[in-house]
Amino acid sequence: MDLPEANARAAIQELLGSPDTVDQGIYHHRAVLHVHGNRRRLGLPRDLAAWELASTWRGTALYPLAGPVAITGRATAGELTGLDSDMVGHARAVAQTVRETLTERRRRPPVSNGAAISELLAYATRDISASK
């Protein structure tokens, strides 16, 4: 999606379906994750791809992310920009791996939640390293 320069934040609110508020998280110095602001109250489902990407960028398993998530670039001064191609590569690779992993888990469930988390984070680390 091309964000308008004049009012990018309003376009993100519309994209996420969150007219009141959008929360922002910075998990990588060149990216901003924009998350639906009322996700808890509405009980929106978890976004495993966004969680895995943010956790891998941070180097640790983070709190769950829920609802729709948009990712933009971030300039040095903090303003929103387009996402660099390598960051797009990170997001695409991680999202694809999450889809494949969830499909496999339907056939072969993990032994524990901890094992599932470790597996996802290891895959994301591999994906991000490979896309550099």
mmCIF file with all atom_site columns, C-alpha atoms in Angstrom:
data_model
loop_
_atom_site.group_PDB
_atom_site.id
_atom_site.type_symbol
_atom_site.label_atom_id
_atom_site.label_alt_id
_atom_site.label_comp_id
_atom_site.label_asym_id
_atom_site.label_entity_id
_atom_site.label_seq_id
_atom_site.pdbx_PDB_ins_code
_atom_site.Cartn_x
_atom_site.Cartn_y
_atom_site.Cartn_z
_atom_site.occupancy
_atom_site.B_iso_or_equiv
_atom_site.pdbx_formal_charge
_atom_site.auth_seq_id
_atom_site.auth_comp_id
_atom_site.auth_asym_id
_atom_site.auth_atom_id
_atom_site.pdbx_PDB_model_num
ATOM 1   C CA . MET A 1 1   ? 0.000   0.000   0.000  1.00 0.00 ? 1   MET A CA 1
ATOM 2   C CA . ASP A 1 2   ? 1.287   3.450   -0.825 1.00 0.00 ? 2   ASP A CA 1
ATOM 3   C CA . LEU A 1 3   ? 0.763   5.740   2.138  1.00 0.00 ? 3   LEU A CA 1
ATOM 4   C CA . PRO A 1 4   ? -0.134  9.354   1.481  1.00 0.00 ? 4   PRO A CA 1
ATOM 5   C CA . GLU A 1 5   ? 2.525   11.775  2.690  1.00 0.00 ? 5   GLU A CA 1
ATOM 6   C CA . ALA A 1 6   ? -0.023  14.200  4.134  1.00 0.00 ? 6   ALA A CA 1
ATOM 7   C CA . ASN A 1 7   ? -1.845  11.860  6.516  1.00 0.00 ? 7   ASN A CA 1
ATOM 8   C CA . ALA A 1 8   ? -0.181  8.438   6.686  1.00 0.00 ? 8   ALA A CA 1
ATOM 9   C CA . ARG A 1 9   ? -1.479  7.759   10.186 1.00 0.00 ? 9   ARG A CA 1
ATOM 10  C CA . ALA A 1 10  ? -5.128  8.137   9.114  1.00 0.00 ? 10  ALA A CA 1
ATOM 11  C CA . ALA A 1 11  ? -4.516  5.761   6.193  1.00 0.00 ? 11  ALA A CA 1
ATOM 12  C CA . ILE A 1 12  ? -3.028  3.186   8.585  1.00 0.00 ? 12  ILE A CA 1
ATOM 13  C CA . GLN A 1 13  ? -6.019  3.538   10.933 1.00 0.00 ? 13  GLN A CA 1
ATOM 14  C CA . GLU A 1 14  ? -8.353  2.882   8.004  1.00 0.00 ? 14  GLU A CA 1
ATOM 15  C CA . LEU A 1 15  ? -6.276  -0.068  6.773  1.00 0.00 ? 15  LEU A CA 1
ATOM 16  C CA . LEU A 1 16  ? -6.335  -1.698  10.223 1.00 0.00 ? 16  LEU A CA 1
ATOM 17  C CA . GLY A 1 17  ? -10.011 -0.928  10.792 1.00 0.00 ? 17  GLY A CA 1
ATOM 18  C CA . SER A 1 18  ? -9.151  0.942   13.976 1.00 0.00 ? 18  SER A CA 1
ATOM 19  C CA . PRO A 1 19  ? -10.790 4.392   13.793 1.00 0.00 ? 19  PRO A CA 1
ATOM 20  C CA . ASP A 1 20  ? -10.012 5.337   17.396 1.00 0.00 ? 20  ASP A CA 1
ATOM 21  C CA . THR A 1 21  ? -6.380  4.434   17.930 1.00 0.00 ? 21  THR A CA 1
ATOM 22  C CA . VAL A 1 22  ? -3.424  2.550   16.524 1.00 0.00 ? 22  VAL A CA 1
ATOM 23  C CA . ASP A 1 23  ? -0.619  1.394   18.779 1.00 0.00 ? 23  ASP A CA 1
ATOM 24  C CA . GLN A 1 24  ? 2.917   1.544   17.458 1.00 0.00 ? 24  GLN A CA 1
ATOM 25  C CA . GLY A 1 25  ? 5.838   -0.669  18.361 1.00 0.00 ? 25  GLY A CA 1
ATOM 26  C CA . ILE A 1 26  ? 9.445   -0.248  17.324 1.00 0.00 ? 26  ILE A CA 1
ATOM 27  C CA . TYR A 1 27  ? 11.173  -3.616  17.330 1.00 0.00 ? 27  TYR A CA 1
ATOM 28  C CA . HIS A 1 28  ? 13.763  -2.733  14.672 1.00 0.00 ? 28  HIS A CA 1
ATOM 29  C CA . HIS A 1 29  ? 15.356  0.684   14.240 1.00 0.00 ? 29  HIS A CA 1
ATOM 30  C CA . ARG A 1 30  ? 14.160  0.860   10.613 1.00 0.00 ? 30  ARG A CA 1
ATOM 31  C CA . ALA A 1 31  ? 10.580  -0.350  11.062 1.00 0.00 ? 31  ALA A CA 1
ATOM 32  C CA . VAL A 1 32  ? 7.371   0.444   12.939 1.00 0.00 ? 32  VAL A CA 1
ATOM 33  C CA . LEU A 1 33  ? 4.632   -2.091  13.602 1.00 0.00 ? 33  LEU A CA 1
ATOM 34  C CA . HIS A 1 34  ? 1.174   -0.520  13.721 1.00 0.00 ? 34  HIS A CA 1
ATOM 35  C CA . VAL A 1 35  ? -1.354  -2.598  15.675 1.00 0.00 ? 35  VAL A CA 1
ATOM 36  C CA . HIS A 1 36  ? -5.135  -2.232  16.051 1.00 0.00 ? 36  HIS A CA 1
ATOM 37  C CA . GLY A 1 37  ? -5.635  -0.124  19.183 1.00 0.00 ? 37  GLY A CA 1
ATOM 38  C CA . ASN A 1 38  ? -8.725  -1.952  20.488 1.00 0.00 ? 38  ASN A CA 1
ATOM 39  C CA . ARG A 1 39  ? -7.455  -5.486  19.906 1.00 0.00 ? 39  ARG A CA 1
ATOM 40  C CA . ARG A 1 40  ? -7.808  -6.602  23.540 1.00 0.00 ? 40  ARG A CA 1
ATOM 41  C CA . ARG A 1 41  ? -11.297 -5.203  24.059 1.00 0.00 ? 41  ARG A CA 1
ATOM 42  C CA . LEU A 1 42  ? -12.467 -6.752  20.773 1.00 0.00 ? 42  LEU A CA 1
ATOM 43  C CA . GLY A 1 43  ? -10.691 -10.055 21.418 1.00 0.00 ? 43  GLY A CA 1
ATOM 44  C CA . LEU A 1 44  ? -8.935  -10.018 18.046 1.00 0.00 ? 44  LEU A CA 1
ATOM 45  C CA . PRO A 1 45  ? -6.946  -13.140 17.129 1.00 0.00 ? 45  PRO A CA 1
ATOM 46  C CA . ARG A 1 46  ? -3.187  -13.306 17.585 1.00 0.00 ? 46  ARG A CA 1
ATOM 47  C CA . ASP A 1 47  ? -0.964  -12.416 14.654 1.00 0.00 ? 47  ASP A CA 1
ATOM 48  C CA . LEU A 1 48  ? 1.772   -15.046 14.809 1.00 0.00 ? 48  LEU A CA 1
ATOM 49  C CA . ALA A 1 49  ? 3.700   -13.666 11.833 1.00 0.00 ? 49  ALA A CA 1
ATOM 50  C CA . ALA A 1 50  ? 3.903   -10.164 13.339 1.00 0.00 ? 50  ALA A CA 1
ATOM 51  C CA . TRP A 1 51  ? 4.819   -11.611 16.754 1.00 0.00 ? 51  TRP A CA 1
ATOM 52  C CA . GLU A 1 52  ? 7.529   -13.808 15.251 1.00 0.00 ? 52  GLU A CA 1
ATOM 53  C CA . LEU A 1 53  ? 8.974   -10.950 13.203 1.00 0.00 ? 53  LEU A CA 1
ATOM 54  C CA . ALA A 1 54  ? 9.019   -8.522  16.159 1.00 0.00 ? 54  ALA A CA 1
ATOM 55  C CA . SER A 1 55  ? 10.442  -11.165 18.507 1.00 0.00 ? 55  SER A CA 1
ATOM 56  C CA . THR A 1 56  ? 13.198  -12.079 16.066 1.00 0.00 ? 56  THR A CA 1
ATOM 57  C CA . TRP A 1 57  ? 14.105  -8.454  15.449 1.00 0.00 ? 57  TRP A CA 1
ATOM 58  C CA . ARG A 1 58  ? 14.335  -7.983  19.230 1.00 0.00 ? 58  ARG A CA 1
ATOM 59  C CA . GLY A 1 59  ? 16.122  -11.278 19.863 1.00 0.00 ? 59  GLY A CA 1
ATOM 60  C CA . THR A 1 60  ? 13.654  -12.553 22.469 1.00 0.00 ? 60  THR A CA 1
ATOM 61  C CA . ALA A 1 61  ? 10.126  -13.966 22.668 1.00 0.00 ? 61  ALA A CA 1
ATOM 62  C CA . LEU A 1 62  ? 7.826   -10.979 23.221 1.00 0.00 ? 62  LEU A CA 1
ATOM 63  C CA . TYR A 1 63  ? 4.248   -10.617 24.425 1.00 0.00 ? 63  TYR A CA 1
ATOM 64  C CA . PRO A 1 64  ? 1.596   -11.743 21.909 1.00 0.00 ? 64  PRO A CA 1
ATOM 65  C CA . LEU A 1 65  ? 0.508   -9.343  19.168 1.00 0.00 ? 65  LEU A CA 1
ATOM 66  C CA . ALA A 1 66  ? -3.123  -9.483  18.088 1.00 0.00 ? 66  ALA A CA 1
ATOM 67  C CA . GLY A 1 67  ? -5.318  -8.080  15.375 1.00 0.00 ? 67  GLY A CA 1
ATOM 68  C CA . PRO A 1 68  ? -4.233  -6.746  12.036 1.00 0.00 ? 68  PRO A CA 1
ATOM 69  C CA . VAL A 1 69  ? -0.704  -5.357  11.885 1.00 0.00 ? 69  VAL A CA 1
ATOM 70  C CA . ALA A 1 70  ? 0.833   -3.015  9.308  1.00 0.00 ? 70  ALA A CA 1
ATOM 71  C CA . ILE A 1 71  ? 4.573   -2.435  8.980  1.00 0.00 ? 71  ILE A CA 1
ATOM 72  C CA . THR A 1 72  ? 6.124   0.790   7.747  1.00 0.00 ? 72  THR A CA 1
ATOM 73  C CA . GLY A 1 73  ? 9.629   2.086   7.524  1.00 0.00 ? 73  GLY A CA 1
ATOM 74  C CA . ARG A 1 74  ? 11.027  4.537   10.033 1.00 0.00 ? 74  ARG A CA 1
ATOM 75  C CA . ALA A 1 75  ? 13.413  7.366   9.261  1.00 0.00 ? 75  ALA A CA 1
ATOM 76  C CA . THR A 1 76  ? 16.150  8.496   11.621 1.00 0.00 ? 76  THR A CA 1
ATOM 77  C CA . ALA A 1 77  ? 14.032  11.355  12.956 1.00 0.00 ? 77  ALA A CA 1
ATOM 78  C CA . GLY A 1 78  ? 11.153  8.942   13.639 1.00 0.00 ? 78  GLY A CA 1
ATOM 79  C CA . GLU A 1 79  ? 8.832   9.838   10.758 1.00 0.00 ? 79  GLU A CA 1
ATOM 80  C CA . LEU A 1 80  ? 7.116   7.049   8.819  1.00 0.00 ? 80  LEU A CA 1
ATOM 81  C CA . THR A 1 81  ? 8.596   6.025   5.480  1.00 0.00 ? 81  THR A CA 1
ATOM 82  C CA . GLY A 1 82  ? 8.281   3.219   2.990  1.00 0.00 ? 82  GLY A CA 1
ATOM 83  C CA . LEU A 1 83  ? 9.635   -0.123  4.122  1.00 0.00 ? 83  LEU A CA 1
ATOM 84  C CA . ASP A 1 84  ? 13.105  -0.956  2.758  1.00 0.00 ? 84  ASP A CA 1
ATOM 85  C CA . SER A 1 85  ? 13.237  -3.954  0.432  1.00 0.00 ? 85  SER A CA 1
ATOM 86  C CA . ASP A 1 86  ? 15.299  -6.037  2.860  1.00 0.00 ? 86  ASP A CA 1
ATOM 87  C CA . MET A 1 87  ? 12.721  -5.423  5.609  1.00 0.00 ? 87  MET A CA 1
ATOM 88  C CA . VAL A 1 88  ? 9.956   -6.432  3.181  1.00 0.00 ? 88  VAL A CA 1
ATOM 89  C CA . GLY A 1 89  ? 11.970  -9.596  2.572  1.00 0.00 ? 89  GLY A CA 1
ATOM 90  C CA . HIS A 1 90  ? 12.094  -10.294 6.307  1.00 0.00 ? 90  HIS A CA 1
ATOM 91  C CA . ALA A 1 91  ? 8.316   -9.889  6.646  1.00 0.00 ? 91  ALA A CA 1
ATOM 92  C CA . ARG A 1 92  ? 7.500   -12.038 3.611  1.00 0.00 ? 92  ARG A CA 1
ATOM 93  C CA . ALA A 1 93  ? 9.880   -14.829 4.579  1.00 0.00 ? 93  ALA A CA 1
ATOM 94  C CA . VAL A 1 94  ? 8.607   -14.967 8.149  1.00 0.00 ? 94  VAL A CA 1
ATOM 95  C CA . ALA A 1 95  ? 4.936   -14.876 7.080  1.00 0.00 ? 95  ALA A CA 1
ATOM 96  C CA . GLN A 1 96  ? 5.520   -17.741 4.631  1.00 0.00 ? 96  GLN A CA 1
ATOM 97  C CA . THR A 1 97  ? 7.287   -19.802 7.292  1.00 0.00 ? 97  THR A CA 1
ATOM 98  C CA . VAL A 1 98  ? 4.438   -19.227 9.766  1.00 0.00 ? 98  VAL A CA 1
ATOM 99  C CA . ARG A 1 99  ? 1.904   -20.453 7.175  1.00 0.00 ? 99  ARG A CA 1
ATOM 100 C CA . GLU A 1 100 ? 3.996   -23.556 6.433  1.00 0.00 ? 100 GLU A CA 1
ATOM 101 C CA . THR A 1 101 ? 4.649   -24.275 10.111 1.00 0.00 ? 101 THR A CA 1
ATOM 102 C CA . LEU A 1 102 ? 0.977   -23.999 11.077 1.00 0.00 ? 102 LEU A CA 1
ATOM 103 C CA . THR A 1 103 ? 0.044   -26.360 8.239  1.00 0.00 ? 103 THR A CA 1
ATOM 104 C CA . GLU A 1 104 ? 2.629   -28.873 9.453  1.00 0.00 ? 104 GLU A CA 1
ATOM 105 C CA . ARG A 1 105 ? 1.444   -28.515 13.072 1.00 0.00 ? 105 ARG A CA 1
ATOM 106 C CA . ARG A 1 106 ? -2.022  -29.663 12.107 1.00 0.00 ? 106 ARG A CA 1
ATOM 107 C CA . ARG A 1 107 ? -0.458  -32.970 11.052 1.00 0.00 ? 107 ARG A CA 1
ATOM 108 C CA . ARG A 1 108 ? 2.243   -33.122 13.735 1.00 0.00 ? 108 ARG A CA 1
ATOM 109 C CA . PRO A 1 109 ? 1.541   -31.019 16.843 1.00 0.00 ? 109 PRO A CA 1
ATOM 110 C CA . PRO A 1 110 ? 4.539   -29.823 18.900 1.00 0.00 ? 110 PRO A CA 1
ATOM 111 C CA . VAL A 1 111 ? 5.308   -31.527 22.210 1.00 0.00 ? 111 VAL A CA 1
ATOM 112 C CA . SER A 1 112 ? 4.799   -28.325 24.195 1.00 0.00 ? 112 SER A CA 1
ATOM 113 C CA . ASN A 1 113 ? 4.050   -24.638 23.827 1.00 0.00 ? 113 ASN A CA 1
ATOM 114 C CA . GLY A 1 114 ? 7.674   -23.859 24.702 1.00 0.00 ? 114 GLY A CA 1
ATOM 115 C CA . ALA A 1 115 ? 8.897   -26.147 21.928 1.00 0.00 ? 115 ALA A CA 1
ATOM 116 C CA . ALA A 1 116 ? 6.503   -24.492 19.482 1.00 0.00 ? 116 ALA A CA 1
ATOM 117 C CA . ILE A 1 117 ? 7.771   -21.016 20.399 1.00 0.00 ? 117 ILE A CA 1
ATOM 118 C CA . SER A 1 118 ? 11.413  -22.076 20.146 1.00 0.00 ? 118 SER A CA 1
ATOM 119 C CA . GLU A 1 119 ? 10.778  -23.673 16.774 1.00 0.00 ? 119 GLU A CA 1
ATOM 120 C CA . LEU A 1 120 ? 9.086   -20.571 15.351 1.00 0.00 ? 120 LEU A CA 1
ATOM 121 C CA . LEU A 1 121 ? 11.824  -18.255 16.608 1.00 0.00 ? 121 LEU A CA 1
ATOM 122 C CA . ALA A 1 122 ? 14.547  -20.507 15.179 1.00 0.00 ? 122 ALA A CA 1
ATOM 123 C CA . TYR A 1 123 ? 12.815  -20.521 11.787 1.00 0.00 ? 123 TYR A CA 1
ATOM 124 C CA . ALA A 1 124 ? 12.417  -16.738 11.820 1.00 0.00 ? 124 ALA A CA 1
ATOM 125 C CA . THR A 1 125 ? 16.070  -16.232 12.732 1.00 0.00 ? 125 THR A CA 1
ATOM 126 C CA . ARG A 1 126 ? 17.008  -18.480 9.802  1.00 0.00 ? 126 ARG A CA 1
ATOM 127 C CA . ASP A 1 127 ? 14.645  -16.632 7.440  1.00 0.00 ? 127 ASP A CA 1
ATOM 128 C CA . ILE A 1 128 ? 15.909  -13.192 8.384  1.00 0.00 ? 128 ILE A CA 1
ATOM 129 C CA . SER A 1 129 ? 19.550  -14.263 8.155  1.00 0.00 ? 129 SER A CA 1
ATOM 130 C CA . ALA A 1 130 ? 18.903  -15.778 4.712  1.00 0.00 ? 130 ALA A CA 1
ATOM 131 C CA . SER A 1 131 ? 17.157  -12.647 3.409  1.00 0.00 ? 131 SER A CA 1
ATOM 132 C CA . LYS A 1 132 ? 20.025  -10.281 4.261  1.00 0.00 ? 132 LYS A CA 1
#
